[in-house]
Amino acid sequence: MEGVVDGTRSTKVTAEEALQLHAMGRPGKLEIRLTKPLTTARDLSLAYSPGVAVPCQHIAKNPALAYDYTAKGNMVAVISNGTAVLGLGNLGALASKPVMEGKAVLFKRFADVDSIDLCIDTEDVDAFVNAVRHLGPSFGGINLEDIKAPECFIIESRLRELMDIPVFHDDQHGTAIVAAAGLINAAHLTGRDLRDMTLVINGAGAAGIACAELLKAMGMRPDKVLLCDTKGVIFKGRTEGMNQWKSAHAAETKARTLAQALEGADVFFGLSQAGAVTKAMVRSMADKPIIFAMANPDPEITPEEAREARADAIVATGRSDYPNQVNNVLGFPYIFRGALDVRASTINEPMKIAAAEALAALAREDVPDELDAAAATRGKRLKYGPDYILPLPFDPRLISRVPPAVAKAAMDSGVARRPIADLRRYARDLSAKLDPTGAALDAILEAVRANPRRVVFAEGEEEKTIRAAIAFRNAGYGTPVLIGREERVFDTLRTLGIDGSDGIEVHNARLSGANRRYADYLYGRLQRRGFLFRDCQRLVNQDRNAFAACMVACGDADAMVTGLSRSYAVSLEGIRLAIDPAPGHLLFGISLLLTSQGTVLVADTAIHERPDAAQLAAIAKASAAAARRMGREPRVAFLSFSTFGDPKGQIPESIREAVALLDETGQDFEYDGEMAADVALDPTLQALYPFCRLNGPANVLVMPGLHAAHILTKALPRLSSATVIGPILQGLSRPAQIVPLDAPTSTVVLMAGLAGYQSIVR
C-alpha cells in the first residue's frame, strides 16, 4: 500500500533484479538537472556571481519572493530516520535511503514535484525535530516517511506547530485518504450512510489511527468506530498496551476480541498482518460487508476467501493483482501538488477530505479506453461497481482532479497564501504538466499482465535475453520462449546465479518437433522466390529469427522479440521470411522520443528510405492512431528543411502531396506541413504562419526519409537527456518487435510487452 505501485504477486521482483536496477549506470534513482541555460560566461554571471546577488537582496526584503526566484515552491523534502522501513522494521536511516529516493521518484513521476531525500540518523524525537524544523527556507513541504509509532505522532505534531509549510506523514494520512475514498464509494454502492456505519480497524499504528481520525472528521460517529491492536479491542478502561493516541479512540463496548468486534460490523479496515481475519469473522458481519484488507504483501484475508464467506462483500487490498487497490500513490503526489501551488501553510483536514472525495468522484466516471485495456481483455470493461471503487494508479486524470480539489479546500479553509483565481484553467494546466505516455504504457503492460502472452525471445542464448526473459516472467506478462540450446541457456542461468527456470520454455531449433512443419510453411511461401526446400530447412535449423517467426506465424506463440545480436535490417529480413504485413496496412516503425518537455512520436524510423506521398499520408494516419492509443490527441507535423514552400525542393513537394491526400479523405486530427522541426515544436514560430493548422507543438513528427529519422533518433539521446524507445514495428500481420543492438534489458522487456499487447488487440 505505502508508496507501492505494484503488488508482489502480480509483479514478482527478484533480489538480483532490484539490486541491478539500483546499481546500473549512475547508482541510485535520482540526479539534479539544470533548469536554466548555463553555456556562456554571461550565463554564469547571471546565475551566480554577480547576478545572483539581486534575487538574494529581493528575498531578504520580501521572503515570499523565494517562491518566485528559487525552486522552493516545487521542492519537497522526503525525510525519515528508518525506524519503520516498509514492512521490514527498524533498518536505520542509511538503509531507508532507497525507499526515500523511491518516494522522490513517485513525486516526480506522478505530479512533477521535485524532492530530495533526507535520512536523519537519530531515534531521539527532540533531535529529529530540531534537525527538520530549520529546513523550512529550502522546501515548500515536508513528507515524513517510515517513522515508527508513537514517535511519528509526536514528530508530525511538533513540526506542524513549528513550521509554516505543509508537514505530512504519508504512512498515516496517505493511507487514510485513499481508504476513505474507497469507503465513500463502497458505502454508496451498498446504500449506506457514513454516519450510520460501524467500522472495525485492526491495527492501531500510524495508519490505523489516522484512518479513525479522518473518518470521524468526515462524519462517522465515534461510538461506531472500534480500534483493535494485538491485545484486542481498545475499550474505555483498558490499561494494557495503551498510549494517549490509542486512548483517544477507546470505545464504550463489551467486545474484547477482533472476532467479537466484527459481529454485525459494516466495515473492516485491516492495517495489521496476513491471516488476521477468518471466513467465520466475515460471515458474522452485516449484509454486504465492506472489507479493506490492506496488510502488505499479504492481506488479512484474501478476496477469494472473503467472497467464499460472503458473496456480497466488497473487498479492497493493498495489492495490484486484485481489484480495488488502496495505493498511497493515488494521494500524496497530488495532495502536495495542490498544497504547493497555493503555497499552503499546512495540510489540514478539509484538504484531506477534499482529496478523498475527488478520488471517489473520479472512480465514478467512465474509464478512458486506454486505461480500460486490461479489463477489456477479461471480457469486462472497467466500470464503477464492487470491483472498481478507486481509480487506477496510472490514471492520467488524477493530476487534474485531485490537486484542484486540494487547492480549493486550502483556499476555503484559509491556509492558502497564493489563491488560484481560475481553478478550471489550473486543472487544464495540470493536465498539460505531465506526459500521458507513461500512463498509457502502464495500461498497455497491465493489459498484457491481465491476458498473459507466449512471447518468443529469438536470441535465447544471449545473457541479456535470458535476463529479459526472467524479468518478463516475473512481471506476470506471460511465458517467455527462449530459442537456443538448453545446455547453453541453463549454464548461463547458473553463471548468473539466477534460481528457477519455472515458467520459461527453451526450444532448440535444430531438434524441435515442429521443425518439419515450419520448413513446409516456409517452402510454401518461398518456393517461387528462389528457395529450395533444403534452403527452408536450413533457415529453420540455423536462423533463430526465422524459426521464431515461424512459431508466431503458425500460432505456436503470440509474438516475438529479437535484435540484440543482429542489425535491425538483418533481423527484419528473417522475420519477413515468415510474416507479411497485414492486408491494407503499411509496414513502418514508430519511435517514442521521451524528453523533459514530453513525448513525441517519430515515424517512419525503420522501413521506408524515401516514402512517397501516399506512404507519408498512410504513416501520418497510423501514427495519429498510435498517439491516441497512448492518451495523446495527435498534432501531426510533416518535417522538412522547408517551411511552407521556402526554400523549394523535391522533398517538400511530396509532402505537400501527402497533405493534399489527407485533405481529400478527411481526417479527425490536426496535421500540417511541410515545416522545419523548430516550427513544428514551437508555437511562437508557428505564429509567424497564421494559416498553420496546428494549435500547439506537434507531438507526431512524420519524417521525410529514413536518413533524417535515424539522424534525429540516434543523435538526440547522445546530446541530451532524451530517451528513445523503438522503432516499434507497425503493420505486421503477426506481432514482432526488434530492439537495438545496444538495448538494455528493460527495453527488451518493454518491447516484448508491446509485442504481446499487439497480439491482444490485432
Tab-separated table of N, CA and C in Angstrom, residues 613-720:
chain	number	residue	atom	x	y	z
A	613	ALA	N	4.320	10.188	-51.470
A	613	ALA	CA	3.229	10.946	-50.854
A	613	ALA	C	2.192	10.033	-50.216
A	614	ALA	N	1.813	8.951	-50.931
A	614	ALA	CA	0.805	8.035	-50.388
A	614	ALA	C	1.310	7.364	-49.115
A	615	GLN	N	2.585	6.984	-49.104
A	615	GLN	CA	3.153	6.359	-47.903
A	615	GLN	C	3.228	7.350	-46.749
A	616	LEU	N	3.606	8.576	-47.042
A	616	LEU	CA	3.646	9.598	-45.987
A	616	LEU	C	2.270	9.806	-45.373
A	617	ALA	N	1.240	9.853	-46.203
A	617	ALA	CA	-0.121	10.031	-45.695
A	617	ALA	C	-0.533	8.844	-44.829
A	618	ALA	N	-0.199	7.630	-45.296
A	618	ALA	CA	-0.547	6.434	-44.516
A	618	ALA	C	0.196	6.410	-43.190
A	619	ILE	N	1.475	6.801	-43.197
A	619	ILE	CA	2.254	6.850	-41.954
A	619	ILE	C	1.638	7.856	-40.989
A	620	ALA	N	1.200	8.997	-41.517
A	620	ALA	CA	0.594	10.018	-40.651
A	620	ALA	C	-0.668	9.494	-39.992
A	621	LYS	N	-1.537	8.831	-40.748
A	621	LYS	CA	-2.796	8.317	-40.183
A	621	LYS	C	-2.534	7.247	-39.124
A	622	ALA	N	-1.654	6.308	-39.437
A	622	ALA	CA	-1.361	5.241	-38.478
A	622	ALA	C	-0.669	5.787	-37.231
A	623	SER	N	0.193	6.771	-37.409
A	623	SER	CA	0.882	7.367	-36.259
A	623	SER	C	-0.090	8.142	-35.377
A	624	ALA	N	-1.035	8.837	-35.991
A	624	ALA	CA	-2.051	9.552	-35.205
A	624	ALA	C	-2.867	8.571	-34.377
A	625	ALA	N	-3.209	7.421	-34.971
A	625	ALA	CA	-3.954	6.404	-34.219
A	625	ALA	C	-3.123	5.874	-33.059
A	626	ALA	N	-1.812	5.682	-33.287
A	626	ALA	CA	-0.934	5.221	-32.207
A	626	ALA	C	-0.864	6.252	-31.090
A	627	ALA	N	-0.817	7.536	-31.460
A	627	ALA	CA	-0.775	8.587	-30.446
A	627	ALA	C	-2.020	8.542	-29.581
A	628	ARG	N	-3.160	8.307	-30.179
A	628	ARG	CA	-4.406	8.242	-29.405
A	628	ARG	C	-4.409	7.044	-28.465
A	629	ARG	N	-3.849	5.937	-28.908
A	629	ARG	CA	-3.761	4.778	-28.021
A	629	ARG	C	-2.886	5.072	-26.812
A	630	MET	N	-2.027	6.065	-26.932
A	630	MET	CA	-1.155	6.449	-25.830
A	630	MET	C	-1.688	7.661	-25.080
A	631	GLY	N	-2.950	7.970	-25.263
A	631	GLY	CA	-3.571	9.037	-24.494
A	631	GLY	C	-3.286	10.426	-24.998
A	632	ARG	N	-2.770	10.561	-26.227
A	632	ARG	CA	-2.430	11.868	-26.779
A	632	ARG	C	-3.421	12.243	-27.868
A	633	GLU	N	-3.838	13.488	-27.917
A	633	GLU	CA	-4.585	13.987	-29.055
A	633	GLU	C	-3.558	14.411	-30.102
A	634	PRO	N	-3.526	13.719	-31.256
A	634	PRO	CA	-2.402	13.911	-32.178
A	634	PRO	C	-2.396	15.277	-32.854
A	635	ARG	N	-1.194	15.837	-32.925
A	635	ARG	CA	-0.898	17.007	-33.763
A	635	ARG	C	0.290	16.611	-34.628
A	636	VAL	N	0.011	16.376	-35.905
A	636	VAL	CA	0.987	15.762	-36.802
A	636	VAL	C	1.662	16.835	-37.642
A	637	ALA	N	2.982	16.843	-37.630
A	637	ALA	CA	3.768	17.757	-38.464
A	637	ALA	C	4.606	16.945	-39.434
A	638	PHE	N	4.504	17.272	-40.723
A	638	PHE	CA	5.372	16.690	-41.737
A	638	PHE	C	6.640	17.542	-41.801
A	639	LEU	N	7.763	16.941	-41.444
A	639	LEU	CA	9.005	17.709	-41.337
A	639	LEU	C	9.776	17.746	-42.651
A	640	SER	N	10.494	18.846	-42.797
A	640	SER	CA	11.340	19.034	-43.967
A	640	SER	C	12.366	20.114	-43.652
A	641	PHE	N	13.287	20.349	-44.589
A	641	PHE	CA	14.177	21.502	-44.455
A	641	PHE	C	13.451	22.791	-44.821
A	642	SER	N	12.258	22.654	-45.410
A	642	SER	CA	11.486	23.781	-45.923
A	642	SER	C	10.260	24.014	-45.057
A	643	THR	N	9.841	25.269	-44.952
A	643	THR	CA	8.613	25.602	-44.226
A	643	THR	C	7.644	26.290	-45.192
A	644	PHE	N	6.595	25.542	-45.511
A	644	PHE	CA	5.544	26.063	-46.397
A	644	PHE	C	6.124	26.693	-47.668
A	645	GLY	N	6.983	25.903	-48.343
A	645	GLY	CA	7.461	26.307	-49.658
A	645	GLY	C	8.726	27.115	-49.702
A	646	ASP	N	9.342	27.348	-48.552
A	646	ASP	CA	10.552	28.166	-48.544
A	646	ASP	C	11.656	27.452	-47.768
A	647	PRO	N	12.750	27.014	-48.415
A	647	PRO	CA	13.006	27.067	-49.859
A	647	PRO	C	12.330	25.906	-50.584
A	648	LYS	N	12.320	25.952	-51.897
A	648	LYS	CA	11.662	24.933	-52.691
A	648	LYS	C	12.571	23.708	-52.821
A	649	GLY	N	11.935	22.574	-53.185
A	649	GLY	CA	12.709	21.358	-53.374
A	649	GLY	C	11.809	20.177	-53.653
A	650	GLN	N	12.414	19.046	-54.024
A	650	GLN	CA	11.653	17.844	-54.366
A	650	GLN	C	10.947	17.259	-53.158
A	651	ILE	N	11.641	17.158	-52.036
A	651	ILE	CA	11.052	16.549	-50.837
A	651	ILE	C	9.844	17.338	-50.354
A	652	PRO	N	9.928	18.660	-50.252
A	652	PRO	CA	8.731	19.408	-49.837
A	652	PRO	C	7.536	19.170	-50.753
A	653	GLU	N	7.776	18.973	-52.029
A	653	GLU	CA	6.666	18.764	-52.961
A	653	GLU	C	5.918	17.480	-52.637
A	654	SER	N	6.636	16.381	-52.335
A	654	SER	CA	5.970	15.122	-51.990
A	654	SER	C	5.197	15.255	-50.683
A	655	ILE	N	5.703	16.065	-49.768
A	655	ILE	CA	4.994	16.278	-48.501
A	655	ILE	C	3.697	17.036	-48.752
A	656	ARG	N	3.747	18.036	-49.612
A	656	ARG	CA	2.527	18.779	-49.916
A	656	ARG	C	1.484	17.867	-50.556
A	657	GLU	N	1.943	16.925	-51.377
A	657	GLU	CA	1.020	15.951	-51.966
A	657	GLU	C	0.394	15.073	-50.875
A	658	ALA	N	1.196	14.693	-49.888
A	658	ALA	CA	0.668	13.882	-48.785
A	658	ALA	C	-0.395	14.639	-48.005
A	659	VAL	N	-0.154	15.911	-47.731
A	659	VAL	CA	-1.143	16.733	-47.035
A	659	VAL	C	-2.422	16.828	-47.859
A	660	ALA	N	-2.270	16.986	-49.177
A	660	ALA	CA	-3.443	17.063	-50.053
A	660	ALA	C	-4.233	15.757	-50.016
A	661	LEU	N	-3.547	14.621	-49.987
A	661	LEU	CA	-4.238	13.328	-49.899
A	661	LEU	C	-5.051	13.222	-48.606
A	662	LEU	N	-4.485	13.677	-47.496
A	662	LEU	CA	-5.237	13.666	-46.241
A	662	LEU	C	-6.430	14.601	-46.319
A	663	ASP	N	-6.254	15.744	-46.957
A	663	ASP	CA	-7.369	16.682	-47.107
A	663	ASP	C	-8.512	16.038	-47.891
A	664	GLU	N	-8.186	15.285	-48.917
A	664	GLU	CA	-9.207	14.674	-49.764
A	664	GLU	C	-10.027	13.633	-49.012
A	665	THR	N	-9.372	12.897	-48.115
A	665	THR	CA	-10.073	11.820	-47.393
A	665	THR	C	-10.708	12.299	-46.102
A	666	GLY	N	-10.316	13.470	-45.619
A	666	GLY	CA	-10.913	13.999	-44.394
A	666	GLY	C	-10.414	13.270	-43.161
A	667	GLN	N	-9.770	13.966	-42.257
A	667	GLN	CA	-9.183	13.360	-41.061
A	667	GLN	C	-9.696	14.074	-39.814
A	668	ASP	N	-9.691	13.360	-38.706
A	668	ASP	CA	-10.182	13.936	-37.452
A	668	ASP	C	-9.043	14.296	-36.508
A	669	PHE	N	-7.872	14.580	-37.069
A	669	PHE	CA	-6.752	15.011	-36.242
A	669	PHE	C	-6.062	16.186	-36.932
A	670	GLU	N	-5.311	16.963	-36.145
A	670	GLU	CA	-4.579	18.105	-36.703
A	670	GLU	C	-3.341	17.614	-37.452
A	671	TYR	N	-3.105	18.211	-38.614
A	671	TYR	CA	-1.893	17.887	-39.363
A	671	TYR	C	-1.558	19.076	-40.256
A	672	ASP	N	-0.284	19.213	-40.563
A	672	ASP	CA	0.129	20.253	-41.489
A	672	ASP	C	1.580	20.014	-41.880
A	673	GLY	N	1.989	20.663	-42.934
A	673	GLY	CA	3.357	20.564	-43.415
A	673	GLY	C	3.415	21.072	-44.840
A	674	GLU	N	4.589	21.226	-45.402
A	674	GLU	CA	5.831	20.859	-44.772
A	674	GLU	C	6.328	21.970	-43.862
A	675	MET	N	7.133	21.598	-42.853
A	675	MET	CA	7.665	22.614	-41.956
A	675	MET	C	8.964	22.134	-41.321
A	676	ALA	N	9.783	23.106	-40.927
A	676	ALA	CA	11.021	22.797	-40.221
A	676	ALA	C	10.703	22.313	-38.810
A	677	ALA	N	11.637	21.587	-38.221
A	677	ALA	CA	11.399	20.983	-36.910
A	677	ALA	C	11.144	22.029	-35.835
A	678	ASP	N	11.856	23.165	-35.890
A	678	ASP	CA	11.653	24.171	-34.841
A	678	ASP	C	10.268	24.788	-34.939
A	679	VAL	N	9.758	24.957	-36.148
A	679	VAL	CA	8.396	25.486	-36.310
A	679	VAL	C	7.378	24.486	-35.776
A	680	ALA	N	7.598	23.205	-36.060
A	680	ALA	CA	6.668	22.170	-35.607
A	680	ALA	C	6.551	22.132	-34.090
A	681	LEU	N	7.642	22.431	-33.395
A	681	LEU	CA	7.679	22.257	-31.939
A	681	LEU	C	7.529	23.551	-31.156
A	682	ASP	N	7.494	24.689	-31.818
A	682	ASP	CA	7.473	25.978	-31.122
A	682	ASP	C	6.282	26.816	-31.576
A	683	PRO	N	5.262	26.962	-30.732
A	683	PRO	CA	4.074	27.739	-31.116
A	683	PRO	C	4.395	29.191	-31.464
A	684	THR	N	5.447	29.759	-30.869
A	684	THR	CA	5.771	31.154	-31.195
A	684	THR	C	6.234	31.276	-32.643
A	685	LEU	N	6.929	30.257	-33.144
A	685	LEU	CA	7.322	30.261	-34.547
A	685	LEU	C	6.133	29.949	-35.454
A	686	GLN	N	5.252	29.081	-34.976
A	686	GLN	CA	4.046	28.793	-35.759
A	686	GLN	C	3.212	30.053	-35.971
A	687	ALA	N	3.280	30.966	-34.988
A	687	ALA	CA	2.508	32.206	-35.093
A	687	ALA	C	2.955	33.070	-36.259
A	688	LEU	N	4.161	32.845	-36.762
A	688	LEU	CA	4.629	33.578	-37.937
A	688	LEU	C	3.876	33.153	-39.193
A	689	TYR	N	3.192	32.003	-39.086
A	689	TYR	CA	2.428	31.468	-40.211
A	689	TYR	C	0.971	31.321	-39.758
A	690	PRO	N	0.191	32.397	-39.804
A	690	PRO	CA	-1.166	32.380	-39.241
A	690	PRO	C	-2.087	31.348	-39.878
A	691	PHE	N	-1.718	30.851	-41.043
A	691	PHE	CA	-2.525	29.825	-41.718
A	691	PHE	C	-2.199	28.416	-41.228
A	692	CYS	N	-1.168	28.280	-40.398
A	692	CYS	CA	-0.768	26.950	-39.897
A	692	CYS	C	-1.928	26.307	-39.152
A	693	ARG	N	-2.188	25.042	-39.421
A	693	ARG	CA	-3.347	24.350	-38.846
A	693	ARG	C	-3.093	23.816	-37.437
A	694	LEU	N	-1.851	23.753	-37.036
A	694	LEU	CA	-1.542	23.193	-35.717
A	694	LEU	C	-1.864	24.211	-34.635
A	695	ASN	N	-2.519	23.737	-33.582
A	695	ASN	CA	-2.894	24.613	-32.469
A	695	ASN	C	-1.996	24.412	-31.254
A	696	GLY	N	-0.770	24.044	-31.508
A	696	GLY	CA	0.184	23.821	-30.428
A	696	GLY	C	1.364	23.038	-30.966
A	697	PRO	N	2.332	22.730	-30.109
A	697	PRO	CA	3.504	21.982	-30.564
A	697	PRO	C	3.116	20.594	-31.058
A	698	ALA	N	3.715	20.173	-32.140
A	698	ALA	CA	3.423	18.849	-32.687
A	698	ALA	C	3.891	17.763	-31.725
A	699	ASN	N	3.120	16.677	-31.645
A	699	ASN	CA	3.550	15.518	-30.861
A	699	ASN	C	3.731	14.279	-31.731
A	700	VAL	N	3.500	14.419	-33.033
A	700	VAL	CA	3.802	13.366	-34.001
A	700	VAL	C	4.596	14.010	-35.133
A	701	LEU	N	5.807	13.523	-35.353
A	701	LEU	CA	6.670	14.059	-36.406
A	701	LEU	C	6.804	13.014	-37.507
A	702	VAL	N	6.286	13.328	-38.680
A	702	VAL	CA	6.436	12.440	-39.833
A	702	VAL	C	7.683	12.885	-40.590
A	703	MET	N	8.655	11.985	-40.657
A	703	MET	CA	9.948	12.333	-41.226
A	703	MET	C	9.931	12.179	-42.741
A	704	PRO	N	10.705	12.996	-43.458
A	704	PRO	CA	10.703	12.924	-44.924
A	704	PRO	C	11.438	11.711	-45.469
A	705	GLY	N	12.269	11.087	-44.649
A	705	GLY	CA	13.014	9.921	-45.095
A	705	GLY	C	13.702	9.245	-43.933
A	706	LEU	N	14.151	8.022	-44.181
A	706	LEU	CA	14.769	7.229	-43.117
A	706	LEU	C	16.071	7.857	-42.637
A	707	HIS	N	16.776	8.535	-43.521
A	707	HIS	CA	18.043	9.152	-43.127
A	707	HIS	C	17.806	10.217	-42.059
A	708	ALA	N	16.807	11.066	-42.249
A	708	ALA	CA	16.506	12.116	-41.274
A	708	ALA	C	16.034	11.519	-39.956
A	709	ALA	N	15.196	10.479	-40.047
A	709	ALA	CA	14.684	9.836	-38.833
A	709	ALA	C	15.818	9.244	-38.011
A	710	HIS	N	16.768	8.584	-38.695
A	710	HIS	CA	17.890	7.976	-37.979
A	710	HIS	C	18.787	9.040	-37.354
A	711	ILE	N	19.046	10.098	-38.078
A	711	ILE	CA	19.898	11.147	-37.529
A	711	ILE	C	19.296	11.710	-36.254
A	712	LEU	N	17.992	11.974	-36.284
A	712	LEU	CA	17.325	12.541	-35.113
A	712	LEU	C	17.348	11.580	-33.935
A	713	THR	N	16.858	10.361	-34.144
A	713	THR	CA	16.678	9.442	-33.020
A	713	THR	C	17.982	8.852	-32.504
A	714	LYS	N	19.020	8.843	-33.321
A	714	LYS	CA	20.305	8.328	-32.849
A	714	LYS	C	21.147	9.413	-32.181
A	715	ALA	N	21.035	10.644	-32.661
A	715	ALA	CA	21.877	11.713	-32.127
A	715	ALA	C	21.319	12.297	-30.834
A	716	LEU	N	20.006	12.492	-30.788
A	716	LEU	CA	19.433	13.238	-29.666
A	716	LEU	C	19.722	12.611	-28.303
A	717	PRO	N	19.584	11.292	-28.128
A	717	PRO	CA	19.890	10.717	-26.807
A	717	PRO	C	21.344	10.905	-26.392
A	718	ARG	N	22.246	11.036	-27.372
A	718	ARG	CA	23.654	11.223	-27.048
A	718	ARG	C	23.964	12.680	-26.708
A	719	LEU	N	23.103	13.582	-27.136
A	719	LEU	CA	23.353	15.002	-26.939
A	719	LEU	C	22.514	15.606	-25.817
A	720	SER	N	21.566	14.848	-25.299
A	720	SER	CA	20.661	15.390	-24.283
A	720	SER	C	20.208	14.268	-23.369
